[in-house]
Amino acid sequence: MNKAVIWDLDGTLLDSYPMIVESIYELADKYDLDYDKKTILDYVKKRSVHEFLILLSNQSKVTFEEIKLDYSEISYTKKNDITIMKNGKDILQILTQRNIRNFVYTHKGESTCEVLKSLGIFNFFDEIITSKNGFKRKPNPEALFYLMDTYLLNPKNTYYIGDRQLDIECGKNAGIQSILLTENSGIKSDADYKVTDLLEIQNII
């Protein structure tokens, strides 16, 4: 049976948290909101950038749309700070050589494809789903169902890889296999698999 991998990006395939944290830090400072970078990082990893922007909107009394636009503009100027996670390109090459299909499902926005092209990994993916596609946000599995239906993916041979419990929940809600990338293999999670290095994925799929 054909196998497929659906990738989250931030903190999974892309080392983008430093850029995200710095962008939110500057945004909060713009509206005189006092947040340290560790607090921002912990919040984003546990919840999401989207929820943090809602928080800033509520605290600043500025509309969410304006806050989101400000964040997009700030983060866009820092897109070149994003790098590939350790062994990210290597595992994509390995999976592709084994005829395993690769997809992306991320909440990232307009700059996603531009970033993937600049990093030289855009062509590994059959399709890239971003916030622009308009699917319901994770952990709703709507986007994963779309990919499964469109490409006739077998749930038993399809894996969603992410770095947060939100990603694991999304995969489970879609009835597919889940892989958690974590710095700590002993972390509590109901993921089907846990890895501390992306190269470990080749031993699972």
PDB file of C-alpha atoms in Angstrom:
ATOM      1  CA  MET A   1       0.000   0.000   0.000  1.00  0.00           C
ATOM      2  CA  ASN A   2       1.191   3.526  -0.772  1.00  0.00           C
ATOM      3  CA  LYS A   3       2.275   5.458   2.305  1.00  0.00           C
ATOM      4  CA  ALA A   4       2.016   9.178   2.965  1.00  0.00           C
ATOM      5  CA  VAL A   5       3.329  11.705   5.452  1.00  0.00           C
ATOM      6  CA  ILE A   6       1.548  14.955   6.272  1.00  0.00           C
ATOM      7  CA  TRP A   7       3.844  17.489   7.900  1.00  0.00           C
ATOM      8  CA  ASP A   8       3.251  20.287  10.353  1.00  0.00           C
ATOM      9  CA  LEU A   9       5.862  23.013   9.807  1.00  0.00           C
ATOM     10  CA  ASP A  10       6.650  25.259  12.802  1.00  0.00           C
ATOM     11  CA  GLY A  11       8.807  23.353  15.243  1.00  0.00           C
ATOM     12  CA  THR A  12       8.499  20.180  13.173  1.00  0.00           C
ATOM     13  CA  LEU A  13      10.106  20.642   9.777  1.00  0.00           C
ATOM     14  CA  LEU A  14      11.000  24.315  10.171  1.00  0.00           C
ATOM     15  CA  ASP A  15      13.031  25.822  13.010  1.00  0.00           C
ATOM     16  CA  SER A  16      10.825  28.898  13.125  1.00  0.00           C
ATOM     17  CA  TYR A  17      10.055  29.412  16.814  1.00  0.00           C
ATOM     18  CA  PRO A  18      12.853  31.992  17.300  1.00  0.00           C
ATOM     19  CA  MET A  19      11.344  34.085  14.490  1.00  0.00           C
ATOM     20  CA  ILE A  20       7.821  33.655  15.837  1.00  0.00           C
ATOM     21  CA  VAL A  21       8.811  34.619  19.371  1.00  0.00           C
ATOM     22  CA  GLU A  22      10.750  37.675  18.234  1.00  0.00           C
ATOM     23  CA  SER A  23       7.838  38.801  16.044  1.00  0.00           C
ATOM     24  CA  ILE A  24       5.296  38.466  18.857  1.00  0.00           C
ATOM     25  CA  TYR A  25       7.688  40.161  21.288  1.00  0.00           C
ATOM     26  CA  GLU A  26       7.962  43.177  18.977  1.00  0.00           C
ATOM     27  CA  LEU A  27       4.215  43.189  18.418  1.00  0.00           C
ATOM     28  CA  ALA A  28       3.471  43.148  22.151  1.00  0.00           C
ATOM     29  CA  ASP A  29       5.980  45.944  22.719  1.00  0.00           C
ATOM     30  CA  LYS A  30       4.288  48.012  20.016  1.00  0.00           C
ATOM     31  CA  TYR A  31       1.097  47.971  22.091  1.00  0.00           C
ATOM     32  CA  ASP A  32       2.902  48.423  25.435  1.00  0.00           C
ATOM     33  CA  LEU A  33       2.183  44.877  26.571  1.00  0.00           C
ATOM     34  CA  ASP A  34       4.898  43.356  28.739  1.00  0.00           C
ATOM     35  CA  TYR A  35       5.794  39.771  27.801  1.00  0.00           C
ATOM     36  CA  ASP A  36       9.124  38.021  28.121  1.00  0.00           C
ATOM     37  CA  LYS A  37      10.241  35.703  25.342  1.00  0.00           C
ATOM     38  CA  LYS A  38      10.073  32.509  27.408  1.00  0.00           C
ATOM     39  CA  THR A  39       6.438  33.171  28.262  1.00  0.00           C
ATOM     40  CA  ILE A  40       5.668  33.727  24.591  1.00  0.00           C
ATOM     41  CA  LEU A  41       7.453  30.530  23.540  1.00  0.00           C
ATOM     42  CA  ASP A  42       5.746  28.397  26.188  1.00  0.00           C
ATOM     43  CA  TYR A  43       2.313  29.783  25.281  1.00  0.00           C
ATOM     44  CA  VAL A  44       2.769  29.291  21.546  1.00  0.00           C
ATOM     45  CA  LYS A  45       4.029  25.726  21.949  1.00  0.00           C
ATOM     46  CA  LYS A  46       1.220  24.784  24.303  1.00  0.00           C
ATOM     47  CA  ARG A  47      -1.521  26.562  22.375  1.00  0.00           C
ATOM     48  CA  SER A  48      -0.877  28.476  19.143  1.00  0.00           C
ATOM     49  CA  VAL A  49       0.215  31.764  17.605  1.00  0.00           C
ATOM     50  CA  HIS A  50      -3.425  32.360  16.723  1.00  0.00           C
ATOM     51  CA  GLU A  51      -4.503  32.187  20.372  1.00  0.00           C
ATOM     52  CA  PHE A  52      -1.669  34.475  21.454  1.00  0.00           C
ATOM     53  CA  LEU A  53      -2.767  37.063  18.908  1.00  0.00           C
ATOM     54  CA  ILE A  54      -6.312  36.838  20.271  1.00  0.00           C
ATOM     55  CA  LEU A  55      -4.877  37.446  23.747  1.00  0.00           C
ATOM     56  CA  LEU A  56      -2.967  40.513  22.544  1.00  0.00           C
ATOM     57  CA  SER A  57      -6.073  41.795  20.798  1.00  0.00           C
ATOM     58  CA  ASN A  58      -8.145  41.510  23.961  1.00  0.00           C
ATOM     59  CA  GLN A  59      -5.487  43.162  26.111  1.00  0.00           C
ATOM     60  CA  SER A  60      -4.716  46.000  23.709  1.00  0.00           C
ATOM     61  CA  LYS A  61      -8.351  46.609  22.690  1.00  0.00           C
ATOM     62  CA  VAL A  62      -7.155  46.497  19.085  1.00  0.00           C
ATOM     63  CA  THR A  63      -9.136  44.369  16.625  1.00  0.00           C
ATOM     64  CA  PHE A  64      -7.876  40.887  15.960  1.00  0.00           C
ATOM     65  CA  GLU A  65      -7.687  41.660  12.242  1.00  0.00           C
ATOM     66  CA  GLU A  66      -5.324  44.577  12.885  1.00  0.00           C
ATOM     67  CA  ILE A  67      -3.217  42.548  15.302  1.00  0.00           C
ATOM     68  CA  LYS A  68      -2.976  39.690  12.813  1.00  0.00           C
ATOM     69  CA  LEU A  69      -1.986  42.075  10.019  1.00  0.00           C
ATOM     70  CA  ASP A  70       0.711  43.633  12.213  1.00  0.00           C
ATOM     71  CA  TYR A  71       2.045  40.196  13.099  1.00  0.00           C
ATOM     72  CA  SER A  72       2.078  39.123   9.451  1.00  0.00           C
ATOM     73  CA  GLU A  73       4.015  42.221   8.447  1.00  0.00           C
ATOM     74  CA  ILE A  74       6.569  41.850  11.240  1.00  0.00           C
ATOM     75  CA  SER A  75       7.092  38.118  10.722  1.00  0.00           C
ATOM     76  CA  TYR A  76       7.387  38.540   6.953  1.00  0.00           C
ATOM     77  CA  THR A  77      10.444  40.739   7.434  1.00  0.00           C
ATOM     78  CA  LYS A  78      12.028  37.926   9.450  1.00  0.00           C
ATOM     79  CA  LYS A  79      11.171  35.014   7.133  1.00  0.00           C
ATOM     80  CA  ASN A  80      14.811  34.618   6.129  1.00  0.00           C
ATOM     81  CA  ASP A  81      15.608  33.757   9.756  1.00  0.00           C
ATOM     82  CA  ILE A  82      13.726  30.466   9.374  1.00  0.00           C
ATOM     83  CA  THR A  83      15.874  27.371   8.893  1.00  0.00           C
ATOM     84  CA  ILE A  84      15.203  23.672   8.361  1.00  0.00           C
ATOM     85  CA  MET A  85      15.087  21.474  11.440  1.00  0.00           C
ATOM     86  CA  LYS A  86      18.032  19.134  11.926  1.00  0.00           C
ATOM     87  CA  ASN A  87      17.918  16.319   9.344  1.00  0.00           C
ATOM     88  CA  GLY A  88      14.746  17.780   7.826  1.00  0.00           C
ATOM     89  CA  LYS A  89      15.887  17.720   4.215  1.00  0.00           C
ATOM     90  CA  ASP A  90      17.561  14.338   4.688  1.00  0.00           C
ATOM     91  CA  ILE A  91      14.369  12.652   5.880  1.00  0.00           C
ATOM     92  CA  LEU A  92      12.375  14.195   3.019  1.00  0.00           C
ATOM     93  CA  GLN A  93      14.886  12.781   0.544  1.00  0.00           C
ATOM     94  CA  ILE A  94      14.772   9.353   2.190  1.00  0.00           C
ATOM     95  CA  LEU A  95      10.984   9.204   2.186  1.00  0.00           C
ATOM     96  CA  THR A  96      10.779  10.400  -1.413  1.00  0.00           C
ATOM     97  CA  GLN A  97      13.295   7.766  -2.531  1.00  0.00           C
ATOM     98  CA  ARG A  98      11.035   5.167  -0.918  1.00  0.00           C
ATOM     99  CA  ASN A  99       8.050   6.498  -2.928  1.00  0.00           C
ATOM    100  CA  ILE A 100       6.362   7.833   0.203  1.00  0.00           C
ATOM    101  CA  ARG A 101       4.265  10.904  -0.596  1.00  0.00           C
ATOM    102  CA  ASN A 102       4.730  14.110   1.400  1.00  0.00           C
ATOM    103  CA  PHE A 103       2.166  16.810   2.150  1.00  0.00           C
ATOM    104  CA  VAL A 104       2.009  19.868   4.413  1.00  0.00           C
ATOM    105  CA  TYR A 105      -0.801  20.982   6.689  1.00  0.00           C
ATOM    106  CA  THR A 106       0.085  24.125   8.614  1.00  0.00           C
ATOM    107  CA  HIS A 107      -1.585  27.192  10.051  1.00  0.00           C
ATOM    108  CA  LYS A 108       1.129  29.326   8.494  1.00  0.00           C
ATOM    109  CA  GLY A 109       0.001  31.882   5.951  1.00  0.00           C
ATOM    110  CA  GLU A 110       0.936  33.452   2.643  1.00  0.00           C
ATOM    111  CA  SER A 111       4.709  33.234   2.967  1.00  0.00           C
ATOM    112  CA  THR A 112       4.727  29.443   3.464  1.00  0.00           C
ATOM    113  CA  CYS A 113       5.492  28.422  -0.113  1.00  0.00           C
ATOM    114  CA  GLU A 114       8.025  31.220  -0.467  1.00  0.00           C
ATOM    115  CA  VAL A 115       9.883  29.998   2.623  1.00  0.00           C
ATOM    116  CA  LEU A 116       9.833  26.359   1.496  1.00  0.00           C
ATOM    117  CA  LYS A 117      11.183  27.369  -1.919  1.00  0.00           C
ATOM    118  CA  SER A 118      13.972  29.443  -0.375  1.00  0.00           C
ATOM    119  CA  LEU A 119      14.987  26.459   1.756  1.00  0.00           C
ATOM    120  CA  GLY A 120      15.013  24.144  -1.255  1.00  0.00           C
ATOM    121  CA  ILE A 121      12.328  21.730  -0.052  1.00  0.00           C
ATOM    122  CA  PHE A 122       9.184  22.976  -1.829  1.00  0.00           C
ATOM    123  CA  ASN A 123       9.291  20.305  -4.539  1.00  0.00           C
ATOM    124  CA  PHE A 124       9.145  17.428  -2.058  1.00  0.00           C
ATOM    125  CA  PHE A 125       5.447  18.051  -1.438  1.00  0.00           C
ATOM    126  CA  ASP A 126       2.429  16.968  -3.495  1.00  0.00           C
ATOM    127  CA  GLU A 127       0.265  19.648  -1.889  1.00  0.00           C
ATOM    128  CA  ILE A 128       0.698  22.333   0.759  1.00  0.00           C
ATOM    129  CA  ILE A 129      -2.292  23.313   2.897  1.00  0.00           C
ATOM    130  CA  THR A 130      -2.034  26.689   4.681  1.00  0.00           C
ATOM    131  CA  SER A 131      -4.413  29.058   6.433  1.00  0.00           C
ATOM    132  CA  LYS A 132      -5.275  30.489   3.011  1.00  0.00           C
ATOM    133  CA  ASN A 133      -7.150  27.272   2.138  1.00  0.00           C
ATOM    134  CA  GLY A 134      -9.771  28.176   4.720  1.00  0.00           C
ATOM    135  CA  PHE A 135     -10.096  24.825   6.472  1.00  0.00           C
ATOM    136  CA  LYS A 136     -11.151  24.735  10.115  1.00  0.00           C
ATOM    137  CA  ARG A 137      -8.207  25.015  12.478  1.00  0.00           C
ATOM    138  CA  LYS A 138      -6.571  22.104  14.283  1.00  0.00           C
ATOM    139  CA  PRO A 139      -7.525  19.898  15.998  1.00  0.00           C
ATOM    140  CA  ASN A 140     -10.421  19.823  13.521  1.00  0.00           C
ATOM    141  CA  PRO A 141      -9.383  17.193  10.925  1.00  0.00           C
ATOM    142  CA  GLU A 142     -11.130  18.819   7.959  1.00  0.00           C
ATOM    143  CA  ALA A 143      -7.879  19.547   6.073  1.00  0.00           C
ATOM    144  CA  LEU A 144      -6.572  16.023   6.666  1.00  0.00           C
ATOM    145  CA  PHE A 145      -9.834  14.530   5.391  1.00  0.00           C
ATOM    146  CA  TYR A 146      -9.484  16.671   2.281  1.00  0.00           C
ATOM    147  CA  LEU A 147      -5.993  15.293   1.582  1.00  0.00           C
ATOM    148  CA  MET A 148      -7.084  11.725   2.275  1.00  0.00           C
ATOM    149  CA  ASP A 149     -10.101  12.007  -0.022  1.00  0.00           C
ATOM    150  CA  THR A 150      -8.258  13.857  -2.796  1.00  0.00           C
ATOM    151  CA  TYR A 151      -5.247  11.549  -2.937  1.00  0.00           C
ATOM    152  CA  LEU A 152      -7.005   8.337  -1.860  1.00  0.00           C
ATOM    153  CA  LEU A 153      -4.766   7.926   1.175  1.00  0.00           C
ATOM    154  CA  ASN A 154      -5.236   4.889   3.393  1.00  0.00           C
ATOM    155  CA  PRO A 155      -5.556   6.008   7.048  1.00  0.00           C
ATOM    156  CA  LYS A 156      -3.509   3.022   8.221  1.00  0.00           C
ATOM    157  CA  ASN A 157      -0.599   4.131   6.033  1.00  0.00           C
ATOM    158  CA  THR A 158      -0.885   7.888   6.529  1.00  0.00           C
ATOM    159  CA  TYR A 159       1.055   9.740   9.238  1.00  0.00           C
ATOM    160  CA  TYR A 160       0.696  13.254  10.609  1.00  0.00           C
ATOM    161  CA  ILE A 161       3.915  14.584  12.131  1.00  0.00           C
ATOM    162  CA  GLY A 162       3.895  17.531  14.544  1.00  0.00           C
ATOM    163  CA  ASP A 163       5.544  18.914  17.648  1.00  0.00           C
ATOM    164  CA  ARG A 164       2.471  19.740  19.740  1.00  0.00           C
ATOM    165  CA  GLN A 165      -0.387  17.815  21.307  1.00  0.00           C
ATOM    166  CA  LEU A 166      -2.679  19.858  19.065  1.00  0.00           C
ATOM    167  CA  ASP A 167      -1.132  18.111  16.052  1.00  0.00           C
ATOM    168  CA  ILE A 168      -1.521  14.704  17.657  1.00  0.00           C
ATOM    169  CA  GLU A 169      -5.185  15.384  18.388  1.00  0.00           C
ATOM    170  CA  CYS A 170      -5.713  16.469  14.797  1.00  0.00           C
ATOM    171  CA  GLY A 171      -4.192  13.268  13.465  1.00  0.00           C
ATOM    172  CA  LYS A 172      -6.222  11.109  15.818  1.00  0.00           C
ATOM    173  CA  ASN A 173      -9.414  12.961  14.914  1.00  0.00           C
ATOM    174  CA  ALA A 174      -8.696  12.063  11.288  1.00  0.00           C
ATOM    175  CA  GLY A 175      -8.106   8.419  12.168  1.00  0.00           C
ATOM    176  CA  ILE A 176      -4.515   8.387  10.927  1.00  0.00           C
ATOM    177  CA  GLN A 177      -1.179   7.591  12.561  1.00  0.00           C
ATOM    178  CA  SER A 178       0.425  10.325  14.673  1.00  0.00           C
ATOM    179  CA  ILE A 179       4.111  11.054  15.266  1.00  0.00           C
ATOM    180  CA  LEU A 180       5.270  13.562  17.871  1.00  0.00           C
ATOM    181  CA  LEU A 181       8.644  15.249  17.436  1.00  0.00           C
ATOM    182  CA  THR A 182       9.853  16.103  20.914  1.00  0.00           C
ATOM    183  CA  GLU A 183      13.091  16.869  22.705  1.00  0.00           C
ATOM    184  CA  ASN A 184      12.078  14.425  25.428  1.00  0.00           C
ATOM    185  CA  SER A 185      11.138  10.859  24.500  1.00  0.00           C
ATOM    186  CA  GLY A 186       9.619  10.387  27.947  1.00  0.00           C
ATOM    187  CA  ILE A 187       7.073  13.182  27.567  1.00  0.00           C
ATOM    188  CA  LYS A 188       3.472  12.142  28.220  1.00  0.00           C
ATOM    189  CA  SER A 189       1.496  12.037  25.009  1.00  0.00           C
ATOM    190  CA  ASP A 190      -1.030   9.746  23.351  1.00  0.00           C
ATOM    191  CA  ALA A 191       0.863   9.962  20.051  1.00  0.00           C
ATOM    192  CA  ASP A 192       1.226   6.643  18.263  1.00  0.00           C
ATOM    193  CA  TYR A 193       4.964   7.282  17.971  1.00  0.00           C
ATOM    194  CA  LYS A 194       7.481   9.710  19.465  1.00  0.00           C
ATOM    195  CA  VAL A 195      10.826  10.718  17.972  1.00  0.00           C
ATOM    196  CA  THR A 196      13.584  13.034  19.133  1.00  0.00           C
ATOM    197  CA  ASP A 197      15.252  13.225  15.704  1.00  0.00           C
ATOM    198  CA  LEU A 198      13.501  13.402  12.337  1.00  0.00           C
ATOM    199  CA  LEU A 199      15.689  10.600  10.945  1.00  0.00           C
ATOM    200  CA  GLU A 200      13.967   8.191  13.353  1.00  0.00           C
ATOM    201  CA  ILE A 201      10.857   8.497  11.202  1.00  0.00           C
ATOM    202  CA  GLN A 202      12.390   6.200   8.568  1.00  0.00           C
ATOM    203  CA  ASN A 203      12.271   3.377  11.114  1.00  0.00           C
ATOM    204  CA  ILE A 204       8.533   3.904  11.726  1.00  0.00           C
ATOM    205  CA  ILE A 205       7.053   4.337   8.278  1.00  0.00           C
TER     206      ILE A 205
END
